[in-house]
CSV table of C-alpha atoms and ligand atoms in Angstrom, one decimal:
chain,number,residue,atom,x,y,z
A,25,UNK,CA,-11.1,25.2,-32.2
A,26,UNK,CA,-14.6,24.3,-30.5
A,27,UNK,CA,-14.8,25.1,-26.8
A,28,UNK,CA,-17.6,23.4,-24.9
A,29,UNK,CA,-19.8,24.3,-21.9
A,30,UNK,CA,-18.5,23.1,-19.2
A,31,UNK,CA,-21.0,22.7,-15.8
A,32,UNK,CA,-18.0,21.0,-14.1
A,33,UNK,CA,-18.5,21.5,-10.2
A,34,UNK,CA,-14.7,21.9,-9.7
A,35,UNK,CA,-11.7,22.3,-11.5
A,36,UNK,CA,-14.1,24.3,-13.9
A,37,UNK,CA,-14.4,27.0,-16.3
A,38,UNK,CA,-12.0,29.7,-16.2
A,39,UNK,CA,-12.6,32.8,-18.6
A,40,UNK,CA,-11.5,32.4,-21.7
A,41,UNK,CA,-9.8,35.9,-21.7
A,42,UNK,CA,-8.1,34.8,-18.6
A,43,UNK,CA,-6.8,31.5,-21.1
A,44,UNK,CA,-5.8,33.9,-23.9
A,45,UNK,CA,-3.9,36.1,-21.2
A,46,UNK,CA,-2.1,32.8,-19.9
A,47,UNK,CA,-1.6,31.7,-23.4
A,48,UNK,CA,0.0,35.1,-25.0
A,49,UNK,CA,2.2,35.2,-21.4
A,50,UNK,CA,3.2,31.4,-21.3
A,51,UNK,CA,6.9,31.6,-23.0
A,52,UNK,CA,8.0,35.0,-21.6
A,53,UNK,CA,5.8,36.6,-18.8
A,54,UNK,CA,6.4,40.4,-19.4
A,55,UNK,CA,9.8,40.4,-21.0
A,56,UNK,CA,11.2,38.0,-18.4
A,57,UNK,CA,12.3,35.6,-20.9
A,58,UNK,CA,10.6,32.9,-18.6
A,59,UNK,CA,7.1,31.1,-17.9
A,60,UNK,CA,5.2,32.1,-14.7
A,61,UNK,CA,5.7,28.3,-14.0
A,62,UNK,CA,9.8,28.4,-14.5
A,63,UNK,CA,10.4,31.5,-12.2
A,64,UNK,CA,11.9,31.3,-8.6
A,65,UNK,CA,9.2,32.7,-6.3
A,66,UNK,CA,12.2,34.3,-4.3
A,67,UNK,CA,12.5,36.4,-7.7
A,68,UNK,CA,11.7,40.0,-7.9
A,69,UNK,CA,9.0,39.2,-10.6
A,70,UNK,CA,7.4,36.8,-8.7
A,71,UNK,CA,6.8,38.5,-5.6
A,72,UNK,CA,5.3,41.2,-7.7
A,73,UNK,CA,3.0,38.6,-8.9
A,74,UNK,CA,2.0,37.3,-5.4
A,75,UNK,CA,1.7,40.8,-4.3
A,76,UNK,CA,-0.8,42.2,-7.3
A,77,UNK,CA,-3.0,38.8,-6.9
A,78,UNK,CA,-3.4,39.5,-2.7
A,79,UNK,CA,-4.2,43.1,-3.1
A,80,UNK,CA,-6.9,42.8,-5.7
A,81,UNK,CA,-8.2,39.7,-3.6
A,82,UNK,CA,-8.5,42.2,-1.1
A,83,UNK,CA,-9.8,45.1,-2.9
A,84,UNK,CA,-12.4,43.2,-5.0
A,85,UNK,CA,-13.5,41.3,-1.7
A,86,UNK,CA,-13.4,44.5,0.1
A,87,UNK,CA,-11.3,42.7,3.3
A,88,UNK,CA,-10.4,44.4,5.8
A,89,UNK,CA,-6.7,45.6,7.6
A,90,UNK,CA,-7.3,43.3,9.9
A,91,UNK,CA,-7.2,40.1,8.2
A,92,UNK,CA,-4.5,38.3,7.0
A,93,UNK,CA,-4.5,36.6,3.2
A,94,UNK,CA,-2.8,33.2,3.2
A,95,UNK,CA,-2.4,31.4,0.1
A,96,UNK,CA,-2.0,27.7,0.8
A,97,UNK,CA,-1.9,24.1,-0.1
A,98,UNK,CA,-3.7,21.2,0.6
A,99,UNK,CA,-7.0,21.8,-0.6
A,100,UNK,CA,-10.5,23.3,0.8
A,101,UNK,CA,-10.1,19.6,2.9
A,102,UNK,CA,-6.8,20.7,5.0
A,103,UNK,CA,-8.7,23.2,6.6
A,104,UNK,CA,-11.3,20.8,7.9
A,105,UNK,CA,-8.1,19.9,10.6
A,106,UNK,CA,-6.1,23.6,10.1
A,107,UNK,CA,-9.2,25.1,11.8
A,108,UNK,CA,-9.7,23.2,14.5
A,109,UNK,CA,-5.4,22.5,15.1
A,110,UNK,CA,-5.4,26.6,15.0
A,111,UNK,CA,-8.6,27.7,16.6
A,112,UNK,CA,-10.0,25.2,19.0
A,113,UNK,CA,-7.6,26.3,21.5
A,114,UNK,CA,-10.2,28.3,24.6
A,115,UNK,CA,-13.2,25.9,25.9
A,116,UNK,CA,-11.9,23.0,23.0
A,117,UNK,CA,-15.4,22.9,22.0
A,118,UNK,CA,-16.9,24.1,18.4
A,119,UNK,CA,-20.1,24.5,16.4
A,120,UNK,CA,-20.5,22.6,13.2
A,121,UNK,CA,-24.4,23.4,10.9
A,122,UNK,CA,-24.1,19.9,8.6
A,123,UNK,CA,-26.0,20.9,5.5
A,124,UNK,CA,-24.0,18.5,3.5
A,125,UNK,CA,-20.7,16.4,2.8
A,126,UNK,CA,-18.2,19.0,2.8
A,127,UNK,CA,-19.8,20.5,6.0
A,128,UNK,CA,-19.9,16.9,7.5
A,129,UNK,CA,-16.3,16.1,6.8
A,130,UNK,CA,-15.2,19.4,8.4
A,131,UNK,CA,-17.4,18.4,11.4
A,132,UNK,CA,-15.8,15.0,11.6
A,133,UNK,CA,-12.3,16.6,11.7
A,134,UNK,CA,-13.4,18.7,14.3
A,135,UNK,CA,-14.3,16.4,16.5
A,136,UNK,CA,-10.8,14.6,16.5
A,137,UNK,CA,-9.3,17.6,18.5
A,138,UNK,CA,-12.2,18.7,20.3
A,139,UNK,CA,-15.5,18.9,21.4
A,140,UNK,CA,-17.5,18.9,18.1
A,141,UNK,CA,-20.8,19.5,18.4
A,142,UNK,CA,-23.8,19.6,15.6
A,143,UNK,CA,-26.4,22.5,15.9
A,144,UNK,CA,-28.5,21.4,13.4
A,145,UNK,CA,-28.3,19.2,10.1
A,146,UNK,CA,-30.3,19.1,7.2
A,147,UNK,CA,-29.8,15.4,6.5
A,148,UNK,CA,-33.2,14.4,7.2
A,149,UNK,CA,-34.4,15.5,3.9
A,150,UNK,CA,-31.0,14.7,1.7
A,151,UNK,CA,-29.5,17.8,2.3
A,152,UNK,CA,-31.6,20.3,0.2
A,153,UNK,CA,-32.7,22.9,2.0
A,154,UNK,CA,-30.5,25.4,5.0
A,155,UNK,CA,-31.9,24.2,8.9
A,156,UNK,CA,-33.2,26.7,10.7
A,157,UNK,CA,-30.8,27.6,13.5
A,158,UNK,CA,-32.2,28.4,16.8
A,159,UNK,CA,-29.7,30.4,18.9
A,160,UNK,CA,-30.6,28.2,22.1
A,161,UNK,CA,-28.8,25.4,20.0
A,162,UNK,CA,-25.4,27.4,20.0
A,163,UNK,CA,-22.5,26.5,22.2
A,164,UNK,CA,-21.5,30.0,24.1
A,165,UNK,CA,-18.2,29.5,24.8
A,166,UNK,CA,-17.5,28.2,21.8
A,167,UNK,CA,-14.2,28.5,20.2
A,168,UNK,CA,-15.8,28.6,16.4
A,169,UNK,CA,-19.3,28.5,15.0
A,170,UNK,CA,-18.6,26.5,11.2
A,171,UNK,CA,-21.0,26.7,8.0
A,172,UNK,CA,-20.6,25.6,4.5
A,173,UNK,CA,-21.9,28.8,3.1
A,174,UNK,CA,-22.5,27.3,-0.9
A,175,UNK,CA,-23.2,23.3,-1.0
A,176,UNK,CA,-21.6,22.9,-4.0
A,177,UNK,CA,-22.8,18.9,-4.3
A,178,UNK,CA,-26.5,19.6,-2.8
A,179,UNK,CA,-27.0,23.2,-4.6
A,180,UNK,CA,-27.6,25.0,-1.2
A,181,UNK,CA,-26.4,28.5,-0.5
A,182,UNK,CA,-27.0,30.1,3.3
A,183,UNK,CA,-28.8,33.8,1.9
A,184,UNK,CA,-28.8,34.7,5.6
A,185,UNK,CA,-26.1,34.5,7.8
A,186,UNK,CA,-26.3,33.0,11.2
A,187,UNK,CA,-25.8,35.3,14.5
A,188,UNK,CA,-23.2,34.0,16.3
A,189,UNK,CA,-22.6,37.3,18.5
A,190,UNK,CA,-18.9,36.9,19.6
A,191,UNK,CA,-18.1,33.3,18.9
A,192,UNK,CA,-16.2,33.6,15.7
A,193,UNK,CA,-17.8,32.4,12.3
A,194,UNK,CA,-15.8,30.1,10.1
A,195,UNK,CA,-17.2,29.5,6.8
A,196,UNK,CA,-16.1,27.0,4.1
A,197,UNK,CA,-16.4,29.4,0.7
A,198,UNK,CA,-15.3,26.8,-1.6
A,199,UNK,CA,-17.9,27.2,-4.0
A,200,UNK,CA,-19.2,30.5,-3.7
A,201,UNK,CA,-16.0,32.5,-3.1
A,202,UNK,CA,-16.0,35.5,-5.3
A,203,UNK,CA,-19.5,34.8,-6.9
A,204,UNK,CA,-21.3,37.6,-4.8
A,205,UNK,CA,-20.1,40.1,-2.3
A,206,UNK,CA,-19.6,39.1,1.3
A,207,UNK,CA,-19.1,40.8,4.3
A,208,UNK,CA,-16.0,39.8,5.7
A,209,UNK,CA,-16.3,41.2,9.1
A,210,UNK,CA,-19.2,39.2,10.0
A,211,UNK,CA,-16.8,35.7,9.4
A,212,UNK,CA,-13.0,35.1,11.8
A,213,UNK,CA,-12.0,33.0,9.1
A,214,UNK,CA,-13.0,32.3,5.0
A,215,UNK,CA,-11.5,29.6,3.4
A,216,UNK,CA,-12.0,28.3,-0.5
A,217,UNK,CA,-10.3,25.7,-2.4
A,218,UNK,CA,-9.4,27.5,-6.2
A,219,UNK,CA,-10.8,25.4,-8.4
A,220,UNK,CA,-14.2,26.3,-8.3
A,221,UNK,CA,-14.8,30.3,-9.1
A,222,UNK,CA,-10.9,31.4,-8.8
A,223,UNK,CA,-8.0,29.8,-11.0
A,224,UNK,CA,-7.2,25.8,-11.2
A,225,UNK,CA,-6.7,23.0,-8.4
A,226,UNK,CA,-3.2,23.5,-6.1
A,227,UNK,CA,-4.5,26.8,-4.1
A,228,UNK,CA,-6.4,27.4,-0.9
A,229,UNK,CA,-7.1,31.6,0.2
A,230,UNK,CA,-7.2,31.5,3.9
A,231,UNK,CA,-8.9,34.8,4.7
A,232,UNK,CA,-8.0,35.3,8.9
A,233,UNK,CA,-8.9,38.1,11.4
A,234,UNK,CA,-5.6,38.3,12.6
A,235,UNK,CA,-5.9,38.2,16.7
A,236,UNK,CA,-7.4,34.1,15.7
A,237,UNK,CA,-3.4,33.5,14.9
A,238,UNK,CA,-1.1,32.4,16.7
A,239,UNK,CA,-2.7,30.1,18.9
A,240,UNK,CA,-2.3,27.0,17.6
A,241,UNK,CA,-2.0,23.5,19.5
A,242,UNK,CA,1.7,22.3,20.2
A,243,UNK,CA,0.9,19.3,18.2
A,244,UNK,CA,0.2,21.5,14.9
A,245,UNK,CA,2.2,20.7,12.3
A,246,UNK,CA,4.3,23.4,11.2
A,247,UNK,CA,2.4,23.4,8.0
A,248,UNK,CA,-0.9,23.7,9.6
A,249,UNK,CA,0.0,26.7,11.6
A,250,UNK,CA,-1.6,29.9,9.9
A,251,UNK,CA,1.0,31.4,12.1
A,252,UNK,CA,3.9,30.2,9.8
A,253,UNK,CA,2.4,31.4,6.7
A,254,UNK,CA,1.4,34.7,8.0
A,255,UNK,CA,4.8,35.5,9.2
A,256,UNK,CA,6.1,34.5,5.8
A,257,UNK,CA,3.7,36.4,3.2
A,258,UNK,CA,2.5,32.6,2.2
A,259,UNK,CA,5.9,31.7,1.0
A,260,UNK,CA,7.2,29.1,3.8
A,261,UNK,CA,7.9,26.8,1.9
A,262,UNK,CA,7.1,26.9,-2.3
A,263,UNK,CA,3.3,28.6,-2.4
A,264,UNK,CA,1.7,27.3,-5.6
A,265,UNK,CA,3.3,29.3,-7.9
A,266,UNK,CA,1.1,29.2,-11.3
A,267,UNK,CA,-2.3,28.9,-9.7
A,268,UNK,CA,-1.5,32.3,-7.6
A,269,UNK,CA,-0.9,34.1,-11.2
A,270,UNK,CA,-3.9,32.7,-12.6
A,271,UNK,CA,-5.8,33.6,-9.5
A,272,UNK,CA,-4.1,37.1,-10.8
A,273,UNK,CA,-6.0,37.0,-14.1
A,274,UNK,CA,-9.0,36.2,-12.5
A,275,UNK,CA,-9.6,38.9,-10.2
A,276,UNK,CA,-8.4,41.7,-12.9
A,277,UNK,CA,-10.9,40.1,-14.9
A,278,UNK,CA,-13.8,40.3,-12.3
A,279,UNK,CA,-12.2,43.7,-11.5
A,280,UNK,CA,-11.6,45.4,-15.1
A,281,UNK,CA,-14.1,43.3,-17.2
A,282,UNK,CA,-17.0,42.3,-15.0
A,283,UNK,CA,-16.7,45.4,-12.9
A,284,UNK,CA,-16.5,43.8,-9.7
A,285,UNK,CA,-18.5,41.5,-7.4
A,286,UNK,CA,-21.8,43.9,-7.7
A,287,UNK,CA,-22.0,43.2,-10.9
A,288,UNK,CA,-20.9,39.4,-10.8
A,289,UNK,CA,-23.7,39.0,-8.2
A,290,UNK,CA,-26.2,40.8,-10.6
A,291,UNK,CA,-24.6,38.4,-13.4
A,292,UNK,CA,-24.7,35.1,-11.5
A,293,UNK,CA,-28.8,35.5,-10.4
A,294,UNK,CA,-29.5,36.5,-13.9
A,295,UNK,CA,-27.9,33.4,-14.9
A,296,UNK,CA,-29.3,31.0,-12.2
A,297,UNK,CA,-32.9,32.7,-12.5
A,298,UNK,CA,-33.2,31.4,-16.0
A,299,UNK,CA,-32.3,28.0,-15.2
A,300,UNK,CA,-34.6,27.9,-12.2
A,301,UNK,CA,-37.5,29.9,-14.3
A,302,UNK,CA,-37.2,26.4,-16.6
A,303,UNK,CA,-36.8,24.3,-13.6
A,304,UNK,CA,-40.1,25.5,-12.2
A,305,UNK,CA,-42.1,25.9,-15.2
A,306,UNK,CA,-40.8,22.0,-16.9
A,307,UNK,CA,-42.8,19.4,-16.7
A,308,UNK,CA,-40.0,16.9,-16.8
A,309,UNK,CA,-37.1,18.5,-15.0
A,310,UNK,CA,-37.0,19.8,-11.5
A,311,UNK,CA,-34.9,21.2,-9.3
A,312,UNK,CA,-34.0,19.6,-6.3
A,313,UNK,CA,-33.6,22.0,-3.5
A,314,UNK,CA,-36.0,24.2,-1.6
A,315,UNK,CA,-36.6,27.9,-3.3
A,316,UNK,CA,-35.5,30.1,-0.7
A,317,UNK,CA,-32.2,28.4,-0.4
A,318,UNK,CA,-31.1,27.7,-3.7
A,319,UNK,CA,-27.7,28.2,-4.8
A,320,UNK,CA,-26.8,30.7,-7.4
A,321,UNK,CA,-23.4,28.2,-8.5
A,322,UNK,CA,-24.6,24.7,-8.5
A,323,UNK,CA,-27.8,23.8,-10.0
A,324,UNK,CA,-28.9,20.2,-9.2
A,325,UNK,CA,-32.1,18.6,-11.2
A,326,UNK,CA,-33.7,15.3,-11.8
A,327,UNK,CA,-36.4,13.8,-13.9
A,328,UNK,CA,-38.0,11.3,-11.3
A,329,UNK,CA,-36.8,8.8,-13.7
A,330,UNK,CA,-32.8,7.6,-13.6
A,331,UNK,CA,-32.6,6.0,-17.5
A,332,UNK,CA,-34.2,9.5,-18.3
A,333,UNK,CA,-31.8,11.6,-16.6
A,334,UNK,CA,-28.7,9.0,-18.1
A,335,UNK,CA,-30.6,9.5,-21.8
A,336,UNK,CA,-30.3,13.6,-21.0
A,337,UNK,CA,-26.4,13.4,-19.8
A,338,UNK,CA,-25.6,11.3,-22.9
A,339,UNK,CA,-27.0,13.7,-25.4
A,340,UNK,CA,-26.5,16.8,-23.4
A,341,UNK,CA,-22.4,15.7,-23.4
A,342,UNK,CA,-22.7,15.1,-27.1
A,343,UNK,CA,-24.4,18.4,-27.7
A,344,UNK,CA,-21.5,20.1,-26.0
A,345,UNK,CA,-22.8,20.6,-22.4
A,346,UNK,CA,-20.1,18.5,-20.1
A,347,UNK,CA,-19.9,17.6,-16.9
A,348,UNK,CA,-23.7,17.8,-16.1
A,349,UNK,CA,-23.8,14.6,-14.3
A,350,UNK,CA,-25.0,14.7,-10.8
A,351,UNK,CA,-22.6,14.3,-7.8
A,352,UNK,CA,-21.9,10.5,-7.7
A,353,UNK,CA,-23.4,10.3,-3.9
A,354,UNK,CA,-26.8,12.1,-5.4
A,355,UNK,CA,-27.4,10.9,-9.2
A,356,UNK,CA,-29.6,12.8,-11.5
A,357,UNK,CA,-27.9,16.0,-13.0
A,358,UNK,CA,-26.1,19.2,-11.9
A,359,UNK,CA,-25.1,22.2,-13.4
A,360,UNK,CA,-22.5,24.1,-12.0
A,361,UNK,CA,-22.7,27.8,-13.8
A,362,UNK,CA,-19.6,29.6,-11.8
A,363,UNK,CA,-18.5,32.9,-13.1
A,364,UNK,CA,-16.8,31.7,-16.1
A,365,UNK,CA,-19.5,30.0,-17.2
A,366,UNK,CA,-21.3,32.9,-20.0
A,367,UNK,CA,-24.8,34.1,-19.8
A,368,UNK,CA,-25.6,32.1,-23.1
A,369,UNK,CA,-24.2,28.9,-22.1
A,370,UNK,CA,-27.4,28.6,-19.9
A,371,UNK,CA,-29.6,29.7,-22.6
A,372,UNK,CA,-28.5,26.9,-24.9
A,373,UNK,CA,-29.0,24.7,-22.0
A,374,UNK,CA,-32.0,25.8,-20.9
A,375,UNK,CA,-33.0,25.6,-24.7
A,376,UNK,CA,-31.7,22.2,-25.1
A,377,UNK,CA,-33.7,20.9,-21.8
A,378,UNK,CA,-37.2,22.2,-23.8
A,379,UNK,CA,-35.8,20.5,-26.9
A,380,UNK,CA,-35.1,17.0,-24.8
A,381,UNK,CA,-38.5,17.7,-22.7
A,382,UNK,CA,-40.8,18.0,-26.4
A,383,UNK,CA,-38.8,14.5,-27.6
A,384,UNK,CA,-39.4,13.0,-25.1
A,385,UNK,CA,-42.6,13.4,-23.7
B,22,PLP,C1,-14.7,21.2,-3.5
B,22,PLP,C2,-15.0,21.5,-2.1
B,22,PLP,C3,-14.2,21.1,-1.1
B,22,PLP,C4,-13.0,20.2,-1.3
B,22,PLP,O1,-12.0,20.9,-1.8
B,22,PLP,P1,-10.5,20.3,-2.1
B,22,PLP,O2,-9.7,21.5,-2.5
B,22,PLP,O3,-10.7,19.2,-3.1
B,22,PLP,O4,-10.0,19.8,-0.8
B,22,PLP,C5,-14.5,21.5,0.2
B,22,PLP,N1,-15.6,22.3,0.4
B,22,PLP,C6,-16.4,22.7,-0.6
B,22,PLP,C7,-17.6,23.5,-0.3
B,22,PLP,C8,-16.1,22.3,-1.9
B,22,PLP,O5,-16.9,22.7,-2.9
């Protein structure tokens, strides 16, 4: 068997002891004579399940009491419209930073119930760098203040946190969830999509201080109500069964293996630095974003020259580096290097760049 390295920005890697876990636990998950997949999730076994994965979410992301875990459907994208539904419910008016698509698209959903409004927006310069936010710029009486903290197309991260005093921060942690500790008071609401640092496509965590539920519109759908799922310990209706377990695995792994998020932070800048050490020092690849706000999980690069870069994905695919195409909105190349992906899969990248740079000077 010959495993690749897989820079895929989402579904991607999963560790492979996480795999072998899955694997040995596929035909009878520990002595129930069933799959994880096959098993009511009214059964005794499965609420244990759904129960181990929510309190190490909450011990390895150090959450507090006084926020609710939701595990949903729908993707990173229903919560564009489940944030404003649930929380634009005071003045109607929120605060959107557009530092990319996934930031835009939350904006534009916004400002279908509500009074949107943009407080800054990096577009000017193809999103790759974190505006400036000037506090002048912030709506007071605000109902929400949004960020995209990690964007995961344009290979931004925000290092600093904007102040947003009392107006609670919402932050879109698709891509960065679990990848460095964060400090949960400082946010009302965290929300990731799975498949990019936490288990496979079919989940959303909805991480909630809990006075910000119940207020949703009349028109919400009961779906969209965070309400709903809080009362119901995520299990309304049929949570996504399998990716919740393998969310599971994951966090024991980052918990028992890595040694929590500490260390995966210490990991994932060792990792990113030696790509960007290359980045910087090559005279044919370069990164694409601004050095202060680089992201540690999605590494974008060009050459300046497209049938280069299309020459490098071609032989970097058949070398065994996949998925290190850029976004289709961008071009040029991206390498996403989320937790799964191993210290040494960079280094043979990173190799393999200087290889590709000497041929083809
Ligand atoms: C991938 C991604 C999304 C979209 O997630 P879906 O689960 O496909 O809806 C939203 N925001 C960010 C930051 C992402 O990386």
């Amino acid at each position: 068997m010959s495993r690749v390295y897989n820079f895929s920005a989402g579904p991607s890697m999963l560790p492979e002891a996480v795999l072998k876990r899955a694997a040995d636990e596929m035909l009878d998950y520990q002595g129930s004579g069933q799959s994880v997949m096959e098993m009511s999730h009214r059964s005794k076994v499965y609420q244990s399940i759904i129960d181990q994965a929510e309190a190490l979410l909450r011990e390895v992301m150090n959450i507090p009491d006084n926020y609710k875990v939701l595990f949903l459907q729908g993707g990173a994208s229903s919560q564009f419209a489940m944030v404003p539904l649930n929380l634009m419910n005071g003045s109607g008016k929120a605060d959107y930073v557009i530092t990319g698509q996934w930031a835009n698209k939350a904006y534009q959903e916004g400002s279908k119930y509500g009074e949107a409004h943009i407080v800054a927006s990096s577009k000017d310069k193809t999103f790759s760098y974190i505006p400036k936010l000037d506090k002048k710029d912030f709506t007071p009486d605000a109902d929400y203040f949004h960020i995209c903290m990690n964007n995961t197309i344009y290979g931004t991260l925000y290092h600093e946190l904007p102040d947003t005093g009392d107006v609670p921060l919402v932050a879109d942690i698709s891509s960065c969830i679990l990848s460095q500790p964060i400090d949960v008071t400082k946010f009302g609401m965290l929300y990731a999509g799975a498949q990019k640092n936490m288990a496979p496509a079919g989940m959303t965590v909805v991480i909630i201080r809990e006075d910000l539920i119940g207020h949703a519109r009349d028109i919400t759908p009961t779906m969209f109500n965070y309400q709903i799922h809080a009362d119901n310990g995520s299990m309304y209706n049929t949570p996504p069964c399998y990716t919740i377990y393998i969310a599971k695995l994951v966090l024991e792994w980052i918990k028992n293996e890595v040694g929590g998020l500490d260390k995966m932070y210490e990991i994932n800048k060792k990792k990113a630095q030696i790509l960007y050490d290359f980045l910087d020092s090559s005279e044919m690849f370069h990164g694409t974003v601004v050095k202060e706000d680089r992201s540690l999980m999605n590494v974008p690069f060009v050459t300046g020259n497209e049938e280069l870069d299309a020459k490098f994905v071609k032989e970097a695919t058949a070398a065994g580096f996949v998925n290190i195409k850029g976004h289709r909105t961008v071009g040029g190349m991206r390498a996403s290097i989320y937790n799964a992906m191993p210290i040494e899969g960079v280094e043979k990248l990173v190799k393999f760049m200087a290889d590709f740079e000497a041929a083809n000077k």
